[in-house]
CSV table of C-alpha atoms in Angstrom, one decimal:
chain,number,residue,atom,x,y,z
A,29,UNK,CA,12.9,8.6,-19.2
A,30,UNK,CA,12.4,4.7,-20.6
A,31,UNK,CA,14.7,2.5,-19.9
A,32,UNK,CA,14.8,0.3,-23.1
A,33,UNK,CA,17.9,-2.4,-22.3
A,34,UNK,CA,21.0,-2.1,-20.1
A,35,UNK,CA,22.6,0.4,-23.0
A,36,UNK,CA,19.7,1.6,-24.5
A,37,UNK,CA,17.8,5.1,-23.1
A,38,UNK,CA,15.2,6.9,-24.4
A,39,UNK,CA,13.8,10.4,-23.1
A,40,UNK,CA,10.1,10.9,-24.1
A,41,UNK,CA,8.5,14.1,-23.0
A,42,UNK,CA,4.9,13.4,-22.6
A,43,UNK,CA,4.3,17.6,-22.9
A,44,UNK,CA,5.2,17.5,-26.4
A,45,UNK,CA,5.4,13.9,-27.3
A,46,UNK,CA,9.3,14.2,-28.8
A,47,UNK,CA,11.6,11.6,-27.9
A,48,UNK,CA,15.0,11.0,-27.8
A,49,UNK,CA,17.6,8.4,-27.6
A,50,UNK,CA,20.5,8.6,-25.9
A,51,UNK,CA,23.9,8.5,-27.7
A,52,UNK,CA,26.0,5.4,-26.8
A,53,UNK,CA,28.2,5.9,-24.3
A,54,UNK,CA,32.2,6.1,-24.9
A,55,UNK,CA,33.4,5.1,-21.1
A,56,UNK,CA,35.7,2.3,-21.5
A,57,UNK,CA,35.1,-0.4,-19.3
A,58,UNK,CA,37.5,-2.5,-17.4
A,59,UNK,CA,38.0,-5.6,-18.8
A,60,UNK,CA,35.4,-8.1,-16.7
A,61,UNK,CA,33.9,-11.6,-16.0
A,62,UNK,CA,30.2,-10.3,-15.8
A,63,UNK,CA,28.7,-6.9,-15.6
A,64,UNK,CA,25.1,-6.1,-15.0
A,65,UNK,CA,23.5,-2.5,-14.5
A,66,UNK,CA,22.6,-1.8,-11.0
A,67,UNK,CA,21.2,1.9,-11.0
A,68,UNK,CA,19.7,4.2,-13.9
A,69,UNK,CA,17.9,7.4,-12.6
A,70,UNK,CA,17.1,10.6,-13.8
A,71,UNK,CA,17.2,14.5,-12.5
A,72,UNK,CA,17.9,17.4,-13.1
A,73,UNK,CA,20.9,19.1,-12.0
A,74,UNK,CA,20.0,23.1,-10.3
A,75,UNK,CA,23.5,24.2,-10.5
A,76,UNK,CA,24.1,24.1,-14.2
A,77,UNK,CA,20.4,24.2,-15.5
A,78,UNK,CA,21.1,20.5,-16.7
A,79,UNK,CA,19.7,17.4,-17.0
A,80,UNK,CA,21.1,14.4,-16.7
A,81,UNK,CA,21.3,10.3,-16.4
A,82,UNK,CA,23.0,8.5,-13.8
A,83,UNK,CA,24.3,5.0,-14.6
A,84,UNK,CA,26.1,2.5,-12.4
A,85,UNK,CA,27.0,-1.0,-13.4
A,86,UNK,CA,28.2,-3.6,-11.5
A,87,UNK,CA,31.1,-5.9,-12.8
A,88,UNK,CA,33.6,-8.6,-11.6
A,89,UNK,CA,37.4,-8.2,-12.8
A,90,UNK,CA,39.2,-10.7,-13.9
A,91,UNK,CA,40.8,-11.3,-10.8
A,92,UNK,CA,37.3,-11.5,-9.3
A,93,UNK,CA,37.4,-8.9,-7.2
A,94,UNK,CA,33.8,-6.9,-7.7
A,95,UNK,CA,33.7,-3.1,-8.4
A,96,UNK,CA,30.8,-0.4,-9.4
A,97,UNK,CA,31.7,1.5,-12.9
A,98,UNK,CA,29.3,4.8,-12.8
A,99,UNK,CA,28.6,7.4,-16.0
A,100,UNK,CA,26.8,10.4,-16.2
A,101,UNK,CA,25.1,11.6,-19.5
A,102,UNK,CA,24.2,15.6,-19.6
A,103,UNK,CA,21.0,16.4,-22.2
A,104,UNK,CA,23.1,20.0,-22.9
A,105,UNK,CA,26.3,18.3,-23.9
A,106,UNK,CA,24.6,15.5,-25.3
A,107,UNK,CA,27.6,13.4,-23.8
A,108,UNK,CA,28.5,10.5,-21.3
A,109,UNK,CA,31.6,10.9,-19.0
A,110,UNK,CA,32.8,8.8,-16.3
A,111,UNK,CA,32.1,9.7,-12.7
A,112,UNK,CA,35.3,9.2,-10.2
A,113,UNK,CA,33.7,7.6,-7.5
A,114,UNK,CA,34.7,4.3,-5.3
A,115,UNK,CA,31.4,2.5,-4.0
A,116,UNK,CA,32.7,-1.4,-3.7
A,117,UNK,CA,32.4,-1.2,-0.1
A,118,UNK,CA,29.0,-1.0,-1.0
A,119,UNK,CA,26.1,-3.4,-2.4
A,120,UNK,CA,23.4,-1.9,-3.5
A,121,UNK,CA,20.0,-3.7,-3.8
A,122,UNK,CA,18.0,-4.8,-6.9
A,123,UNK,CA,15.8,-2.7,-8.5
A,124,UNK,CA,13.7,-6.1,-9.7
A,125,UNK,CA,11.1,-6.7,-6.9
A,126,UNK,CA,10.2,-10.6,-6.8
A,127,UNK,CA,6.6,-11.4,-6.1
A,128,UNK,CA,7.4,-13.2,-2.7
A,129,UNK,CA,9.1,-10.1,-1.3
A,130,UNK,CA,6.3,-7.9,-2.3
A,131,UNK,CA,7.3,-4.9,0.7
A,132,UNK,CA,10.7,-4.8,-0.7
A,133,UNK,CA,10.3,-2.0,-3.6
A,134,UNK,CA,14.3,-0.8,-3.8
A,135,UNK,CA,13.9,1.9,-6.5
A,136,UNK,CA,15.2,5.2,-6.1
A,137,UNK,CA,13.5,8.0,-6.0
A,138,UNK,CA,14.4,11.6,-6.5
A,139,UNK,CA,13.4,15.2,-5.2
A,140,UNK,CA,13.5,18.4,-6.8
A,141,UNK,CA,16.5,18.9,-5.3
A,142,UNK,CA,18.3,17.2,-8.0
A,143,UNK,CA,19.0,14.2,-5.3
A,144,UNK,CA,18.9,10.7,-5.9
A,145,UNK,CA,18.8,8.3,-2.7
A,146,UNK,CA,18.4,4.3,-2.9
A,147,UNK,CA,18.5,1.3,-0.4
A,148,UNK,CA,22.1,-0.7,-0.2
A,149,UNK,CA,23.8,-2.8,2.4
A,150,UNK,CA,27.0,-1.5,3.8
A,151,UNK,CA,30.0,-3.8,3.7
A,152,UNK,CA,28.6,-5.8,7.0
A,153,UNK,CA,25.7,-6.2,5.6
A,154,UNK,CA,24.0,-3.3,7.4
A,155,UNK,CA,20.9,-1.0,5.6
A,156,UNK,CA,21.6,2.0,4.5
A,157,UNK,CA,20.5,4.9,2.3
A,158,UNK,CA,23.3,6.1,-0.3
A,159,UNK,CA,22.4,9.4,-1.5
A,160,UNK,CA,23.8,11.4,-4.7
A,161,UNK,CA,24.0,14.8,-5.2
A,162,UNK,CA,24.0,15.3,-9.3
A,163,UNK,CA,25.3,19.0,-9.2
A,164,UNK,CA,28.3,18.1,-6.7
A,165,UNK,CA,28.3,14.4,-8.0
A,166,UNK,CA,28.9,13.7,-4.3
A,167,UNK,CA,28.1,10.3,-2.8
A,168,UNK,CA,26.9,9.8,1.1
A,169,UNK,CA,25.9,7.0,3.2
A,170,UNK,CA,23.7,7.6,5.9
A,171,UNK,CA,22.2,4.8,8.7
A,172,UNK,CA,18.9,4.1,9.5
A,173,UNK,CA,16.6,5.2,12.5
A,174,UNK,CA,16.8,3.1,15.4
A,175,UNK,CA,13.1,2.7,14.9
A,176,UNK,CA,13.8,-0.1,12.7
A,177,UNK,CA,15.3,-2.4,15.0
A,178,UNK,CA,11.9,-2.4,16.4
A,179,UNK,CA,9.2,-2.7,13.8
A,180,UNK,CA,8.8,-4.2,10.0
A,181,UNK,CA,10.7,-2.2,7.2
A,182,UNK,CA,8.3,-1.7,4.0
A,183,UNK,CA,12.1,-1.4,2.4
A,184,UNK,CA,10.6,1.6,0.5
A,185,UNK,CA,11.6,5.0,0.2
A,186,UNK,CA,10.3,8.2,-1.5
A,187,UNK,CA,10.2,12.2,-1.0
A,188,UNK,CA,8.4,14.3,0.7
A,189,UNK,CA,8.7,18.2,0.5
A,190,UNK,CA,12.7,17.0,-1.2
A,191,UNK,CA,13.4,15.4,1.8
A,192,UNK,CA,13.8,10.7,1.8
A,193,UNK,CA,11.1,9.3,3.3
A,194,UNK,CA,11.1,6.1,4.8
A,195,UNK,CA,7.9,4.5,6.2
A,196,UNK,CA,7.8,1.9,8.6
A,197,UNK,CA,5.4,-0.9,9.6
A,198,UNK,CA,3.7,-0.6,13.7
A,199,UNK,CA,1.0,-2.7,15.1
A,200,UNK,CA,-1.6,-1.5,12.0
A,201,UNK,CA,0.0,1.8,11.5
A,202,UNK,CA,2.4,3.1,9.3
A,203,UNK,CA,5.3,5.6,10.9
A,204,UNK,CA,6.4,8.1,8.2
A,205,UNK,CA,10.2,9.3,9.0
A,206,UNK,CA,12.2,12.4,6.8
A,207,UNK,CA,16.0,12.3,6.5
A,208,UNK,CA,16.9,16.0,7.4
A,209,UNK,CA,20.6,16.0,6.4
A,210,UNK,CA,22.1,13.3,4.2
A,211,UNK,CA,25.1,11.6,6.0
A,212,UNK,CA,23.9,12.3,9.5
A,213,UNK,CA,21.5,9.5,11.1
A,214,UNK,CA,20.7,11.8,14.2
A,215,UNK,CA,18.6,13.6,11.5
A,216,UNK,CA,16.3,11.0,10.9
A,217,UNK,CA,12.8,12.9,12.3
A,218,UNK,CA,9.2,11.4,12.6
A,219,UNK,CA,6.5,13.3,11.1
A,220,UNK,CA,3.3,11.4,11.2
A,221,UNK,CA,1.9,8.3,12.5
A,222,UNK,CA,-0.8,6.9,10.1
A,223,UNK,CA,-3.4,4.0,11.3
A,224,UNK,CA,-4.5,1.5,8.0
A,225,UNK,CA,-6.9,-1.5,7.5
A,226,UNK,CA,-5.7,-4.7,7.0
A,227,UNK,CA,-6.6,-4.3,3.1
A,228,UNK,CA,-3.6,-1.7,3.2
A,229,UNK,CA,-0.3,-3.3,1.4
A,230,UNK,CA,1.9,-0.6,0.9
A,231,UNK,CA,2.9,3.2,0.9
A,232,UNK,CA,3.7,4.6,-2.9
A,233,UNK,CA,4.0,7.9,-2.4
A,234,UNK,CA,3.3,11.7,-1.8
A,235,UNK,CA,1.1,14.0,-3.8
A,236,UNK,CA,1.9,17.9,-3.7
A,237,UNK,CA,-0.6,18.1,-1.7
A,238,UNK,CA,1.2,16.1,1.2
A,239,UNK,CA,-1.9,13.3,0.4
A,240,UNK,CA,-0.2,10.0,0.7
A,241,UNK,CA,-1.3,6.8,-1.7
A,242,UNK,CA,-1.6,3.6,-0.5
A,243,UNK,CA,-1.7,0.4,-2.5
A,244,UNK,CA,-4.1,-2.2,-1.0
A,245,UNK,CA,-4.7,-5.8,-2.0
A,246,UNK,CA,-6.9,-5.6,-4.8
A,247,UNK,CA,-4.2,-3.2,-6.8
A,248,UNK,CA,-6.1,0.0,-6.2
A,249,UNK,CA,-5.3,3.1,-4.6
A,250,UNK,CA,-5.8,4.4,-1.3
A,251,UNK,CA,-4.6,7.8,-0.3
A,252,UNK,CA,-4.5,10.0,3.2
A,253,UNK,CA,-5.6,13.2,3.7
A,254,UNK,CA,-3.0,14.8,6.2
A,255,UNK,CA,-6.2,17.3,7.5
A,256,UNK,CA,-8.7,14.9,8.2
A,257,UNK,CA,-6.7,12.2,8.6
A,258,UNK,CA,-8.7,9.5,6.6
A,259,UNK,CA,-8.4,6.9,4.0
A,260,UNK,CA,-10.1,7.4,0.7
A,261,UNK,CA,-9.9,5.0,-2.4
A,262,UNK,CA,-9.2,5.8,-5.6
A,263,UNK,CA,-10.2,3.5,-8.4
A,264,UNK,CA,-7.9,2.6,-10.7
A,265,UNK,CA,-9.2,1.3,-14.5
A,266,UNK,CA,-8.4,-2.9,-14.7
A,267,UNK,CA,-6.7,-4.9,-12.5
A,268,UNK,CA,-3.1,-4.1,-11.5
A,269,UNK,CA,-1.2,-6.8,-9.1
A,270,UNK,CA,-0.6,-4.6,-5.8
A,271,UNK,CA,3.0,-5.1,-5.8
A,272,UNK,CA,3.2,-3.4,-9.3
A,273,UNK,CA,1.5,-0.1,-8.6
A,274,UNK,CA,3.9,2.9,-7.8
A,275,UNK,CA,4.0,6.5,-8.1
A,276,UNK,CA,6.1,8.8,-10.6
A,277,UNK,CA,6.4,12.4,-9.9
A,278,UNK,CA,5.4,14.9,-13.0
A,279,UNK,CA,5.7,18.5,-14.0
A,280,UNK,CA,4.9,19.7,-17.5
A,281,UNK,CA,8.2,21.0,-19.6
A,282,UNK,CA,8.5,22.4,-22.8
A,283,UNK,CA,12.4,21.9,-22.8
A,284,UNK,CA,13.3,20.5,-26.1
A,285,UNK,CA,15.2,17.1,-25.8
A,286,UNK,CA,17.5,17.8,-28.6
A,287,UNK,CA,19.7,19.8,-25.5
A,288,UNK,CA,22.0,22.2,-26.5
A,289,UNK,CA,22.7,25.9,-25.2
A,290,UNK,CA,18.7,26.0,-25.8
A,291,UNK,CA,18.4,24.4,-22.6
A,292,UNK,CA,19.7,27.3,-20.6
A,293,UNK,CA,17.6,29.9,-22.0
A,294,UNK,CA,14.2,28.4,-22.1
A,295,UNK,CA,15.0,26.0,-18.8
A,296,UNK,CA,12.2,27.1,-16.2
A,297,UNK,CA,13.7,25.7,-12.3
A,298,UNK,CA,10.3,24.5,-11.5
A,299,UNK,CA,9.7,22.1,-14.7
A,300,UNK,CA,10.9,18.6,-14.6
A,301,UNK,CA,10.6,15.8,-18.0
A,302,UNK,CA,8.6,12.7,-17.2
A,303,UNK,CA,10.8,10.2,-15.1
């Protein structure tokens, strides 16, 4: 998926290099002050054999009182309908990361599951992890671990085996935590404890592998072998500013993008379009 302007989408499948942009969308929108788009994501949805394109947008009424409108758009319907959901009891965090607050990476990030999960504050001010479910279209709120009361926060989150992943900062080493069970903060579980050098910035992400990259100061890679337990480096062509580097999760489809019943007979559960 490219996101092209706050209206404007465009699905390109690297597989077979067709594109497609999406239809505008026919939600009406409440009359406003401002509006600005807070989340676009994309997944695919295991209950229908769909996929699909979350939007939210933030706006202010007239009466300037601030609300969250959200819109779903399905690739087999080739449509946009509104989503009947209330968030305004929550804020959720930008998706633009500022060079001074290079740690703070809010993007979400989804699992095969068909999941989305991003980073927001609750309404006193507290961090959470809002979760959405796109085949029950289903929003939760869970807490996070106690842990973080105690240590730095990389404010990053990713998946690991479907599950979020939240990695904290400890003395020089980096404490990777799964969320077990959206909505319930007892779930939160530690899996590994992983020591760094000081070039180490910041965790991107997991490989299929369960090998987990590293961004370190001069914008290349690093990545941890779960087995051995060491720190490789993996050079990366040019120079990219750390704070840009991430990871994007791939699997090679042959579904066409034009969407239609098509999608159902040819869709293959373990294929996924470039996101």
């Amino acid at each position: 998926m490219i996101f092209m302007s706050m209206r404007v989408i465009c699905f390109w499948n690297p597989t077979t290099a067709e594109t497609k942009i999406l239809p505008q969308s026919n939600v009406p929108h409440p009359r406003h002050r401002s509006i600005s788009l807070k989340i676009v994501d994309f997944g695919f949805d295991t209950r229908t054999s769909d996929y699909k394109v979350l939007r939210i947008f933030k706006y202010s009424s007239l009466d300037y009182k601030w609300d969250y409108l959200a819109e779903i758009y399905s690739l087999r319907d080739d449509t946009w309908r509104k989503v009947d959901i209330t968030l305004n009891v929550l804020s959720f965090l930008s998706y633009k990361v500022p060079e001074y607050y290079p740690d703070n990476d809010y993007r979400g990030h989804t699992g095969a599951s068909g999941t989305f999960h991003w980073w927001a504050n609750d309404h006193s001010g507290k961090d959470v992890i809002v979760s959405f479910d796109l085949s029950n279209e289903v929003f939760k709120t869970t807490g996070l671990p106690d842990a973080v009361n105690s240590c730095h926060s990389f404010r990053t989150i990713f998946s690991i085996n479907d599950y979020v992943a939240l990695p904290l900062f400890v003395d020089y080493h980096v404490e990777l935590w799964a969320l077990l069970e959206y909505g319930v903060e007892k779930s939160w579980t530690k899996l590994f404890t992983i020591a760094f050098t000081l070039d180490t910035r910041r965790p991107l992400g997991f490989s299929k592998n369960g090998e987990l990259f590293f961004a370190d100061g001069d914008g290349q890679l690093l990545v941890w072998n779960p087995t051995t337990e060491a720190i490789g480096r993996i050079q990366v062509g040019g120079r990219v500013p750390w704070f840009s580097l991430q990871t994007v999760t791939y699997m090679e489809s042959h579904i066409p993008l034009k969407g239609g019943n098509k999608l159902e007979d040819e869709q293959n559960s373990g294929d996924a379009i470039q996101s």
